[in-house]
Short mmCIF file of C-alpha atoms and ligand atoms in Angstrom, two decimals:
data_model
loop_
_atom_site.label_atom_id
_atom_site.label_comp_id
_atom_site.label_asym_id
_atom_site.label_seq_id
_atom_site.Cartn_x
_atom_site.Cartn_y
_atom_site.Cartn_z
CA MET A 1 -42.67 12.52 7.01
CA THR A 2 -41.43 9.20 8.15
CA SER A 3 -38.57 7.34 6.30
CA PHE A 4 -39.93 3.86 7.35
CA ARG A 5 -43.18 2.87 5.68
CA ILE A 6 -45.57 0.12 5.10
CA GLY A 7 -46.69 0.48 1.59
CA ARG A 8 -50.08 0.14 -0.12
CA ARG A 9 -49.74 -3.44 -0.04
CA GLY A 10 -47.74 -3.72 2.98
CA LEU A 11 -44.22 -4.90 2.34
CA ILE A 12 -41.95 -3.34 5.05
CA ALA A 13 -39.04 -1.63 3.81
CA GLY A 14 -36.59 0.61 5.46
CA SER A 15 -36.02 3.64 3.34
CA ALA A 16 -32.71 4.90 2.56
CA ALA A 17 -34.31 8.09 0.96
CA ALA A 18 -32.87 10.36 3.70
CA LEU A 19 -29.45 9.25 2.63
CA LEU A 20 -29.85 9.44 -1.02
CA PRO A 21 -28.53 12.40 -3.09
CA LEU A 22 -31.42 14.05 -4.87
CA PRO A 23 -31.34 14.41 -8.63
CA ALA A 24 -30.78 18.00 -9.66
CA SER A 25 -34.22 18.55 -11.05
CA ALA A 26 -36.04 16.90 -7.89
CA ALA A 27 -33.84 18.96 -5.53
CA LYS A 28 -35.32 22.15 -6.90
CA GLU A 29 -38.94 20.89 -6.61
CA ASP A 30 -41.16 22.59 -4.10
CA TRP A 31 -43.33 19.65 -3.26
CA ARG A 32 -45.47 21.67 -0.82
CA LYS A 33 -46.30 24.09 -3.73
CA LEU A 34 -47.12 21.25 -5.87
CA ALA A 35 -49.14 19.62 -3.28
CA ASP A 36 -51.23 23.01 -2.96
CA GLU A 37 -51.89 23.01 -6.74
CA VAL A 38 -53.31 19.55 -6.42
CA ARG A 39 -55.60 20.54 -3.68
CA GLU A 40 -56.68 23.57 -5.53
CA SER A 41 -57.35 21.56 -8.72
CA MET A 42 -59.62 19.24 -6.62
CA ARG A 43 -61.50 22.18 -5.09
CA TRP A 44 -62.03 23.81 -8.52
CA ALA A 45 -63.20 20.41 -10.01
CA TRP A 46 -65.49 19.69 -7.06
CA GLN A 47 -66.98 23.37 -7.38
CA ASN A 48 -67.77 22.68 -11.05
CA TYR A 49 -69.41 19.35 -10.11
CA ARG A 50 -71.19 21.14 -7.32
CA GLU A 51 -72.66 23.66 -9.67
CA ARG A 52 -73.24 21.65 -12.75
CA ALA A 53 -73.70 18.02 -12.00
CA TRP A 54 -74.48 17.68 -8.24
CA GLY A 55 -75.39 14.18 -7.33
CA LYS A 56 -74.90 13.08 -10.94
CA ASP A 57 -72.62 10.11 -11.73
CA GLN A 58 -70.19 11.93 -13.71
CA ILE A 59 -69.63 15.62 -14.97
CA MET A 60 -68.98 16.09 -18.64
CA PRO A 61 -66.05 18.33 -18.24
CA VAL A 62 -66.03 19.97 -21.69
CA SER A 63 -69.88 20.79 -22.01
CA GLY A 64 -70.53 20.96 -18.41
CA GLY A 65 -73.39 18.40 -18.64
CA ALA A 66 -73.75 15.18 -16.78
CA GLU A 67 -74.02 11.39 -17.63
CA SER A 68 -74.94 8.36 -15.81
CA PHE A 69 -72.54 5.37 -15.17
CA SER A 70 -74.16 2.07 -14.49
CA ILE A 71 -77.84 2.47 -15.15
CA LYS A 72 -78.80 4.72 -18.05
CA GLY A 73 -80.66 7.72 -16.74
CA GLN A 74 -80.31 6.76 -13.07
CA HIS A 75 -77.72 8.58 -10.83
CA VAL A 76 -76.20 7.56 -7.55
CA GLY A 77 -73.70 10.29 -7.01
CA LEU A 78 -70.81 8.17 -8.40
CA SER A 79 -68.15 10.89 -8.51
CA LEU A 80 -69.32 12.33 -5.33
CA ILE A 81 -68.76 8.97 -3.43
CA GLU A 82 -65.49 8.45 -5.14
CA ALA A 83 -64.28 11.84 -4.11
CA LEU A 84 -65.20 11.71 -0.48
CA ASP A 85 -61.98 10.26 1.18
CA THR A 86 -59.77 12.35 -1.11
CA LEU A 87 -61.47 15.56 0.05
CA TRP A 88 -61.08 14.36 3.62
CA LEU A 89 -57.47 13.66 3.18
CA MET A 90 -56.93 17.20 1.57
CA GLU A 91 -58.91 18.65 4.58
CA LEU A 92 -61.60 19.99 2.19
CA ASP A 93 -63.89 19.54 5.07
CA ALA A 94 -66.80 21.70 3.87
CA GLU A 95 -66.82 19.83 0.69
CA PHE A 96 -66.74 16.40 2.43
CA LYS A 97 -69.61 17.48 4.73
CA ASP A 98 -71.54 18.67 1.64
CA GLY A 99 -71.21 15.42 -0.02
CA VAL A 100 -72.06 13.35 3.04
CA ASP A 101 -75.14 15.56 3.53
CA TRP A 102 -76.16 14.92 0.01
CA ILE A 103 -75.89 11.15 0.62
CA HIS A 104 -78.17 11.51 3.92
CA ALA A 105 -80.64 13.41 1.84
CA ASN A 106 -80.73 11.51 -1.46
CA LEU A 107 -78.88 8.32 -1.78
CA SER A 108 -80.87 5.14 -2.33
CA PHE A 109 -80.10 1.85 -4.03
CA ASP A 110 -83.65 0.65 -4.25
CA ILE A 111 -83.39 0.91 -8.13
CA ASP A 112 -84.95 -1.49 -10.64
CA GLY A 113 -81.73 -1.49 -12.84
CA GLU A 114 -78.64 -3.61 -13.57
CA VAL A 115 -75.24 -2.82 -12.35
CA SER A 116 -71.68 -4.10 -12.86
CA VAL A 117 -70.88 -6.11 -9.78
CA PHE A 118 -67.29 -5.52 -9.95
CA GLU A 119 -67.45 -1.65 -10.59
CA THR A 120 -70.21 -1.11 -8.02
CA ILE A 121 -68.07 -2.96 -5.29
CA ILE A 122 -64.66 -1.18 -6.10
CA ARG A 123 -66.16 2.30 -6.63
CA LEU A 124 -69.39 2.61 -4.50
CA VAL A 125 -68.99 0.17 -1.68
CA GLY A 126 -65.25 0.96 -1.42
CA GLY A 127 -66.09 4.66 -1.54
CA LEU A 128 -68.81 4.45 1.16
CA LEU A 129 -66.55 2.44 3.42
CA SER A 130 -63.63 4.69 3.20
CA ALA A 131 -65.82 7.75 3.72
CA HIS A 132 -67.15 5.87 6.79
CA LEU A 133 -63.82 5.17 8.10
CA ALA A 134 -62.71 8.70 7.71
CA SER A 135 -65.63 10.28 9.47
CA GLY A 136 -67.29 7.57 11.56
CA ASP A 137 -70.63 8.40 9.99
CA LYS A 138 -72.89 5.38 10.42
CA LEU A 139 -75.22 5.91 7.60
CA LEU A 140 -72.28 5.40 5.13
CA LEU A 141 -71.55 2.10 6.57
CA ALA A 142 -75.30 1.16 6.54
CA LYS A 143 -75.42 2.34 2.82
CA ALA A 144 -72.49 0.13 1.96
CA LYS A 145 -74.12 -2.76 3.60
CA ASP A 146 -77.48 -2.20 1.95
CA LEU A 147 -75.79 -2.12 -1.47
CA THR A 148 -73.48 -5.22 -0.88
CA ASP A 149 -76.68 -7.21 0.20
CA ARG A 150 -78.23 -6.10 -3.07
CA LEU A 151 -75.14 -7.65 -4.90
CA MET A 152 -74.86 -10.87 -3.12
CA PRO A 153 -77.20 -12.72 -5.51
CA ALA A 154 -74.37 -12.52 -8.00
CA PHE A 155 -72.19 -14.63 -5.80
CA THR A 156 -74.74 -17.03 -4.49
CA ALA A 157 -76.26 -17.99 -7.96
CA SER A 158 -73.23 -19.76 -9.02
CA PRO A 159 -72.84 -23.55 -7.67
CA ILE A 160 -69.01 -22.78 -7.48
CA GLY A 161 -69.04 -19.38 -5.99
CA LEU A 162 -67.78 -17.30 -8.99
CA PRO A 163 -70.11 -14.06 -9.14
CA HIS A 164 -72.01 -13.23 -12.45
CA ARG A 165 -71.04 -9.76 -13.93
CA TYR A 166 -74.28 -7.94 -13.70
CA VAL A 167 -77.01 -7.98 -11.04
CA ASN A 168 -80.39 -6.04 -10.61
CA LEU A 169 -80.40 -4.06 -7.62
CA LYS A 170 -84.08 -4.37 -6.87
CA THR A 171 -84.82 -7.90 -8.11
CA GLY A 172 -81.50 -9.71 -7.44
CA ALA A 173 -81.73 -11.17 -11.20
CA VAL A 174 -78.31 -11.90 -12.48
CA ARG A 175 -76.72 -11.84 -15.89
CA GLY A 176 -73.28 -12.29 -17.56
CA PRO A 177 -72.09 -15.67 -16.63
CA VAL A 178 -68.91 -15.36 -18.84
CA THR A 179 -66.68 -13.39 -16.75
CA ASN A 180 -63.01 -12.81 -15.83
CA PRO A 181 -60.42 -12.77 -13.19
CA ALA A 182 -60.66 -9.04 -12.25
CA GLU A 183 -64.42 -9.23 -11.90
CA ILE A 184 -64.33 -12.33 -9.91
CA GLY A 185 -61.49 -11.50 -7.57
CA SER A 186 -61.45 -7.77 -6.75
CA CYS A 187 -63.53 -7.60 -3.77
CA ILE A 188 -61.92 -9.29 -0.61
CA THR A 189 -60.73 -6.15 0.94
CA GLU A 190 -63.96 -4.33 0.67
CA PHE A 191 -66.01 -7.29 1.72
CA GLY A 192 -63.45 -8.22 4.53
CA THR A 193 -63.76 -4.63 5.76
CA LEU A 194 -67.52 -4.81 5.61
CA SER A 195 -67.51 -8.16 7.52
CA ARG A 196 -65.23 -6.80 10.10
CA LEU A 197 -67.50 -3.57 10.71
CA THR A 198 -70.88 -5.42 10.59
CA GLY A 199 -69.78 -8.69 12.28
CA ASP A 200 -71.27 -10.63 9.57
CA PRO A 201 -68.69 -13.16 7.76
CA ARG A 202 -70.84 -13.62 4.80
CA TYR A 203 -69.18 -10.86 2.77
CA PHE A 204 -65.55 -11.99 3.33
CA LYS A 205 -66.37 -15.70 2.90
CA ALA A 206 -68.11 -15.07 -0.52
CA ALA A 207 -65.04 -12.98 -1.71
CA LYS A 208 -62.54 -15.63 -0.74
CA LYS A 209 -64.54 -18.60 -2.06
CA ALA A 210 -64.55 -16.89 -5.58
CA MET A 211 -60.85 -16.18 -5.37
CA VAL A 212 -59.94 -19.67 -4.36
CA ALA A 213 -62.21 -21.19 -7.00
CA LEU A 214 -60.36 -19.40 -9.76
CA PHE A 215 -57.06 -20.14 -8.46
CA GLY A 216 -57.95 -23.90 -8.30
CA ARG A 217 -58.43 -24.04 -11.82
CA ARG A 218 -55.04 -22.64 -13.08
CA SER A 219 -53.08 -24.61 -15.76
CA ASP A 220 -50.07 -26.90 -15.05
CA ILE A 221 -47.76 -23.96 -15.64
CA GLY A 222 -49.69 -21.85 -12.94
CA LEU A 223 -51.53 -19.46 -15.36
CA ILE A 224 -55.00 -18.16 -15.44
CA PRO A 225 -56.84 -17.17 -18.61
CA ASP A 226 -58.97 -14.20 -18.88
CA ALA A 227 -62.42 -15.59 -19.43
CA ILE A 228 -64.42 -18.38 -17.62
CA ASP A 229 -67.97 -19.49 -17.18
CA CYS A 230 -69.05 -18.83 -13.68
CA MET A 231 -71.61 -21.47 -13.64
CA THR A 232 -69.53 -24.31 -15.00
CA GLY A 233 -65.93 -23.21 -14.42
CA GLU A 234 -65.20 -23.76 -18.13
CA TRP A 235 -62.43 -21.69 -19.53
CA LYS A 236 -63.53 -19.45 -22.43
CA SER A 237 -60.18 -18.07 -23.33
CA ARG A 238 -56.54 -19.26 -23.67
CA ARG A 239 -54.89 -15.82 -23.11
CA ALA A 240 -53.14 -15.24 -19.71
CA THR A 241 -52.65 -11.52 -19.13
CA ILE A 242 -51.48 -9.31 -16.26
CA GLY A 243 -53.61 -6.38 -17.93
CA PRO A 244 -57.42 -6.10 -18.13
CA PRO A 245 -59.39 -8.11 -17.53
CA SER A 246 -57.26 -9.85 -15.12
CA ASP A 247 -55.17 -7.14 -13.39
CA SER A 248 -56.75 -6.52 -10.01
CA TYR A 249 -57.14 -10.15 -9.26
CA TYR A 250 -53.41 -10.56 -8.74
CA GLU A 251 -53.44 -7.19 -6.81
CA TYR A 252 -56.20 -8.44 -4.44
CA LEU A 253 -54.37 -11.78 -3.79
CA TRP A 254 -51.81 -9.59 -2.23
CA ASP A 255 -54.09 -7.17 -0.61
CA GLY A 256 -56.03 -9.99 1.05
CA TRP A 257 -52.72 -10.83 2.85
CA GLN A 258 -51.82 -7.21 3.56
CA LEU A 259 -55.20 -5.76 4.79
CA LEU A 260 -56.56 -8.94 6.29
CA GLY A 261 -53.65 -11.18 7.01
CA ASP A 262 -55.07 -13.86 5.03
CA ARG A 263 -52.23 -16.55 4.55
CA ASP A 264 -53.99 -18.28 1.71
CA CYS A 265 -54.11 -15.09 -0.26
CA LEU A 266 -50.36 -14.88 0.20
CA THR A 267 -49.74 -18.29 -0.93
CA MET A 268 -51.93 -17.91 -3.98
CA TYR A 269 -50.18 -14.53 -4.80
CA LYS A 270 -46.63 -16.16 -4.67
CA SER A 271 -47.78 -18.89 -6.88
CA CYS A 272 -49.32 -16.70 -9.51
CA THR A 273 -46.39 -14.25 -9.44
CA ALA A 274 -43.96 -17.12 -9.80
CA ALA A 275 -45.83 -18.32 -12.90
CA ILE A 276 -46.07 -14.91 -14.34
CA LEU A 277 -42.35 -14.17 -13.99
CA GLU A 278 -41.55 -17.40 -15.47
CA ASN A 279 -43.93 -17.14 -18.58
CA GLN A 280 -44.70 -13.58 -19.10
CA LYS A 281 -41.70 -11.42 -18.46
CA ALA A 282 -39.94 -10.39 -21.55
CA MET A 283 -37.13 -7.92 -22.51
CA LEU A 284 -37.14 -5.92 -25.66
CA ASN A 285 -34.49 -3.30 -26.51
CA GLY A 286 -33.37 -3.11 -22.95
CA ASP A 287 -36.88 -2.51 -21.66
CA LEU A 288 -38.90 -5.11 -19.37
CA TRP A 289 -42.51 -5.92 -20.32
CA PHE A 290 -44.98 -8.48 -19.53
CA VAL A 291 -46.60 -10.27 -22.50
CA ASP A 292 -49.83 -12.14 -23.07
CA VAL A 293 -49.16 -15.80 -23.46
CA ASP A 294 -51.20 -18.98 -23.93
CA PHE A 295 -52.12 -20.17 -20.44
CA GLU A 296 -51.02 -23.88 -20.93
CA THR A 297 -48.07 -23.59 -23.18
CA GLY A 298 -46.48 -20.28 -22.18
CA LYS A 299 -46.21 -19.20 -25.94
CA ARG A 300 -46.25 -15.47 -26.44
CA ILE A 301 -49.41 -14.13 -28.23
CA ASN A 302 -48.02 -10.64 -29.12
CA TRP A 303 -46.18 -7.68 -27.67
CA GLU A 304 -49.20 -5.33 -27.14
CA GLN A 305 -49.21 -3.63 -23.82
CA ASP A 306 -52.42 -2.05 -21.97
CA GLU A 307 -52.01 1.21 -20.00
CA LEU A 308 -53.88 -0.48 -17.19
CA SER A 309 -51.17 -2.85 -16.74
CA SER A 310 -48.68 -0.27 -15.55
CA PHE A 311 -49.85 -0.64 -11.98
CA TYR A 312 -48.06 -3.92 -11.86
CA GLY A 313 -44.62 -2.74 -11.17
CA GLY A 314 -45.76 -1.29 -7.85
CA LEU A 315 -47.44 -4.50 -6.93
CA LEU A 316 -44.34 -6.69 -7.70
CA ALA A 317 -42.33 -4.29 -5.47
CA GLN A 318 -44.67 -4.69 -2.58
CA GLY A 319 -44.73 -8.46 -3.11
CA GLY A 320 -40.94 -8.57 -2.78
CA GLU A 321 -39.74 -8.03 -6.38
CA PRO A 322 -38.55 -4.31 -6.44
CA VAL A 323 -35.85 -4.71 -9.17
CA ILE A 324 -38.28 -6.11 -11.64
CA GLY A 325 -41.17 -3.91 -10.53
CA GLU A 326 -39.11 -0.86 -10.84
CA ALA A 327 -37.69 -1.91 -14.34
CA TYR A 328 -41.30 -2.38 -15.58
CA THR A 329 -42.45 1.15 -14.17
CA ARG A 330 -39.68 2.71 -15.92
CA SER A 331 -40.51 1.09 -19.25
CA TRP A 332 -43.96 2.75 -18.93
CA ASP A 333 -42.34 6.21 -17.93
CA LYS A 334 -40.66 6.10 -21.16
CA VAL A 335 -43.81 5.66 -23.07
CA GLN A 336 -45.25 8.62 -21.10
CA ALA A 337 -42.05 10.68 -22.05
CA LYS A 338 -42.65 9.80 -25.63
CA TYR A 339 -46.28 10.84 -26.03
CA GLY A 340 -46.32 13.50 -23.05
CA ILE A 341 -49.50 11.43 -21.90
CA LEU A 342 -50.03 7.65 -22.03
CA PRO A 343 -51.95 6.03 -24.74
CA GLU A 344 -54.49 3.21 -23.77
CA GLY A 345 -52.33 0.76 -25.67
CA TYR A 346 -48.67 0.50 -26.86
CA ASP A 347 -46.72 -1.91 -28.87
CA PRO A 348 -42.95 -1.91 -27.88
CA GLU A 349 -42.08 -4.05 -30.87
CA LYS A 350 -43.74 -1.60 -33.31
CA ASP A 351 -42.81 1.21 -31.21
CA ALA A 352 -46.34 2.61 -31.82
CA PRO A 353 -49.72 3.15 -29.87
CA THR A 354 -52.35 0.53 -30.37
CA TYR A 355 -54.96 2.69 -28.99
CA LYS A 356 -54.48 6.39 -29.13
CA THR A 357 -57.07 7.33 -26.62
CA ASN A 358 -56.19 8.20 -23.00
CA ALA A 359 -58.92 7.49 -20.36
CA LEU A 360 -57.50 9.77 -17.77
CA ARG A 361 -56.08 6.87 -15.97
CA PRO A 362 -54.20 6.63 -12.71
CA GLU A 363 -52.11 3.38 -12.91
CA LEU A 364 -48.63 4.63 -13.61
CA ALA A 365 -48.89 7.30 -10.73
CA ASP A 366 -50.25 4.50 -8.54
CA ALA A 367 -47.32 2.22 -9.36
CA ALA A 368 -44.83 5.14 -8.58
CA PHE A 369 -46.66 6.00 -5.34
CA ASN A 370 -46.29 2.56 -4.23
CA HIS A 371 -42.49 2.29 -4.96
CA TRP A 372 -42.13 5.56 -3.18
CA LEU A 373 -44.06 4.28 0.03
CA LEU A 374 -41.53 1.40 0.04
CA ASP A 375 -38.23 3.15 -0.78
CA GLY A 376 -38.78 6.72 -0.38
CA LYS A 377 -36.67 7.60 -3.70
CA GLU A 378 -37.30 11.02 -5.24
CA GLU A 379 -37.38 9.41 -8.67
CA TRP A 380 -40.94 8.36 -8.02
CA ARG A 381 -42.10 11.65 -6.84
CA ALA A 382 -40.49 13.12 -10.00
CA LEU A 383 -42.39 10.62 -12.17
CA VAL A 384 -45.66 11.39 -10.31
CA ALA A 385 -44.92 15.29 -11.01
CA ARG A 386 -44.63 14.61 -14.57
CA HIS A 387 -47.92 12.53 -14.60
CA PHE A 388 -49.61 15.56 -12.74
CA ARG A 389 -48.45 18.24 -14.99
CA ALA A 390 -49.22 16.30 -18.07
CA MET A 391 -52.81 16.12 -16.85
CA GLN A 392 -52.71 19.81 -16.17
CA GLN A 393 -51.38 20.57 -19.65
CA TRP A 394 -53.59 18.23 -21.55
CA ASN A 395 -56.58 16.99 -19.69
CA LYS A 396 -57.92 20.13 -18.07
CA ALA A 397 -61.07 21.26 -19.75
CA ALA A 398 -63.56 24.14 -19.08
CA TYR A 399 -65.41 22.42 -16.17
CA GLY A 400 -63.08 19.64 -15.00
CA TYR A 401 -60.39 17.14 -16.24
CA ALA A 402 -61.31 15.16 -19.59
CA VAL A 403 -60.20 11.99 -21.08
CA MET A 404 -58.45 12.33 -24.64
CA ALA A 405 -59.72 11.17 -27.90
CA ASP A 406 -56.15 10.90 -29.23
CA VAL A 407 -52.79 11.42 -27.57
CA THR A 408 -51.00 12.25 -30.70
CA THR A 409 -53.20 15.29 -31.44
CA LYS A 410 -54.21 15.94 -27.72
CA ALA A 411 -57.86 16.23 -28.73
CA GLN A 412 -60.09 15.87 -25.67
CA ALA A 413 -63.34 14.15 -25.23
CA ASP A 414 -66.31 15.12 -23.00
CA HIS A 415 -65.99 12.55 -20.21
CA CYS A 416 -64.42 12.36 -16.63
CA PRO A 417 -64.39 8.89 -15.06
CA GLY A 418 -65.32 8.52 -11.44
CA TYR A 419 -62.14 7.11 -10.49
CA TRP A 420 -60.34 10.26 -11.27
CA TRP A 421 -61.70 11.72 -8.02
CA SER A 422 -60.70 8.74 -6.08
CA GLU A 423 -57.42 7.58 -7.54
CA GLN A 424 -54.83 10.06 -9.18
CA MET A 425 -55.72 13.04 -7.21
CA LYS A 426 -55.30 11.16 -3.87
CA TYR A 427 -51.81 9.77 -5.03
CA TYR A 428 -50.64 13.11 -6.31
CA TRP A 429 -51.75 14.61 -2.83
CA LEU A 430 -50.31 11.92 -0.61
CA ILE A 431 -46.83 12.03 -2.44
CA PHE A 432 -46.52 15.60 -2.65
CA ALA A 433 -48.13 16.79 0.58
CA ASP A 434 -46.95 15.62 4.03
CA CYS A 435 -50.48 14.73 4.80
CA ARG A 436 -51.53 14.85 8.53
CA ARG A 437 -54.40 12.66 8.07
CA PHE A 438 -52.59 9.69 6.56
CA ASP A 439 -50.54 7.15 8.23
CA TYR A 440 -47.44 6.61 5.75
CA ARG A 441 -46.34 3.71 7.90
CA LYS A 442 -49.40 1.59 8.03
CA ASN A 443 -52.03 1.96 5.15
CA TYR A 444 -54.07 0.22 2.64
CA LEU A 445 -55.65 1.67 -0.47
CA SER A 446 -57.84 -0.36 -2.67
CA THR A 447 -57.74 -0.87 -6.40
CA GLU A 448 -59.80 2.05 -6.69
CA GLY A 449 -57.66 4.19 -4.51
CA ASN A 450 -60.02 3.90 -1.48
CA VAL A 451 -58.27 4.29 1.90
CA LEU A 452 -59.52 1.10 3.91
CA LEU A 453 -56.62 1.45 6.47
CA GLY A 454 -54.47 4.41 7.37
CA PHE A 455 -56.60 7.48 8.27
CA ARG A 456 -55.16 9.60 11.12
CA HIS A 457 -57.78 11.42 13.18
C1 DMJ B 1 -60.10 1.91 -11.75
O1 DMJ B 1 -61.52 1.68 -11.68
C2 DMJ B 1 -59.44 0.79 -11.06
O2 DMJ B 1 -58.06 1.20 -10.76
C3 DMJ B 1 -59.54 -0.53 -11.56
O3 DMJ B 1 -58.72 -1.55 -10.91
C4 DMJ B 1 -58.98 -0.49 -13.07
N1 DMJ B 1 -59.49 0.63 -13.72
C5 DMJ B 1 -59.72 2.00 -13.26
C6 DMJ B 1 -58.71 2.98 -13.56
O4 DMJ B 1 -58.17 3.00 -14.77
#
C-alpha cells in the first residue's frame, strides 16, 4: 500500500506512517485476517438479503422480513443499489452481477409516489453512478439520469434555486418548502458527475446554485442556521450546528473542490469553517467538541452532541486542520469506549447519552478512515477495528445487522438502514485490506460512501 495518498476530500499529505513505531496492540493485529472477516460478513449479509428480501429496500435483520424506505409499500432495491460498489471493491463479483441483473430486469422509477430529494440523490443516484463507474454498465448511468430528471422539479420550483424536500417521481409535484442545509447542499458531486458523464450541465448548475444561495444568506459572523424556506429564503431557525440537518452541506463544500476543482466551493468551505472554528469549537474536561450556537450572536445553546457530527473530524483534517480534527475524533472515540457502541446523542457536560438508540451509523469509522488516508497512522485503523468488532458483537442479528434500541442494555431493533451496505462495510474493507481495485492516492467517496473517483480496473 502506498504511503502517499490523497484522501476522501483530497488534501495531499505525505505519510510518515512507515516511520512511526506501531502501538503494541496494533502491531499484533492481522489486518488481512480482519479484512477477510469484513468480506465474509458482507457476503453473509448479502446472501440473507438475496434469500429473504431480494429487490426490497431493506431487510429486517431480526425477523427476516422486508420494509420499504421512501414510498410505503414500493421498493426500488435500495439496499441492493447501496451495496453494489462495496461488493465490487471486495471482488464479490457474482453478487455484484446478480445485483446489476436485478436492476436490468426490474428497476423502474416511474412510480406515483413522493420521495425525499436528498436521500434519493445520495443513496440511489450516487449508488447507480458508482456502480456504473465500477462496471461501465450503461444502463446504470441511464437509470441515474432518469431518476435525477424526475427530481429536478424540486430545484426548478424555487425562484432562488433552493430545492424542496420532497418530489413525486411521476408527476413532479413538490412539497416541503421548509428545508435545511444538508438537504439543500449535498448533491454537487453526484450532479457534477452526472453532468460530466452525460454532457448536460443542468445538474451541476442546479446543485451549485443551491449551495451558493444558501451561503449568500449567512449571518455577519458567517454562520448558517439549520432551517430555511426554500421559496422566500427566510430563516426558520436560529440554531447553527455542524450536526444534522446541516452536516453534509459543509462536507460537500469541500467535496465540490476536491472532486470537481470548483474554487467557489473551496472559498465557501474556508469561510464556513473559519466561522465554525471561531464560534462553535469548545473544550470541556480536556475534550474538544463543537456546540450548537445562535447563528447571529454565537451564544452557545447547549452541550448536546449528535453522533452524526462525528464525521467532522475527518473533514477538518482534509480541509487542512488535522490537529483539531484529530482531537474531535478522539473525543468521540472515548464515547465509543464508554458505551461499547455509540449512542445517537451524548451530552459531555452531563456525561450521559441524550438518545440511547444506535442507528448502526458509520460516521466515526468514516472520520478515522479519512484521517488514515491522510496520515497513515495505525491509531485510526485500531479505532476502526474497535468500531467493527463492536458491530460484530452487538449489531449482528439472525439475518443481518440491526440497529439498537438501547446502547446501555444492547437491545436490538428490527431494522438495517441502506447506508450500512454502502458506508461502514466499505470503510472497514478499504482500511483493513490492501484493496487492489481502489486507488488510495486519488479517490473520492461521497457522503453516502459511494466511490465517484478511485476505482482501479
Ligand atoms: C448517511 O445517509 C449519510 O452518511 C448522510 O450524510 C448522513 N446519514 C447517513 C448515515 O448515518
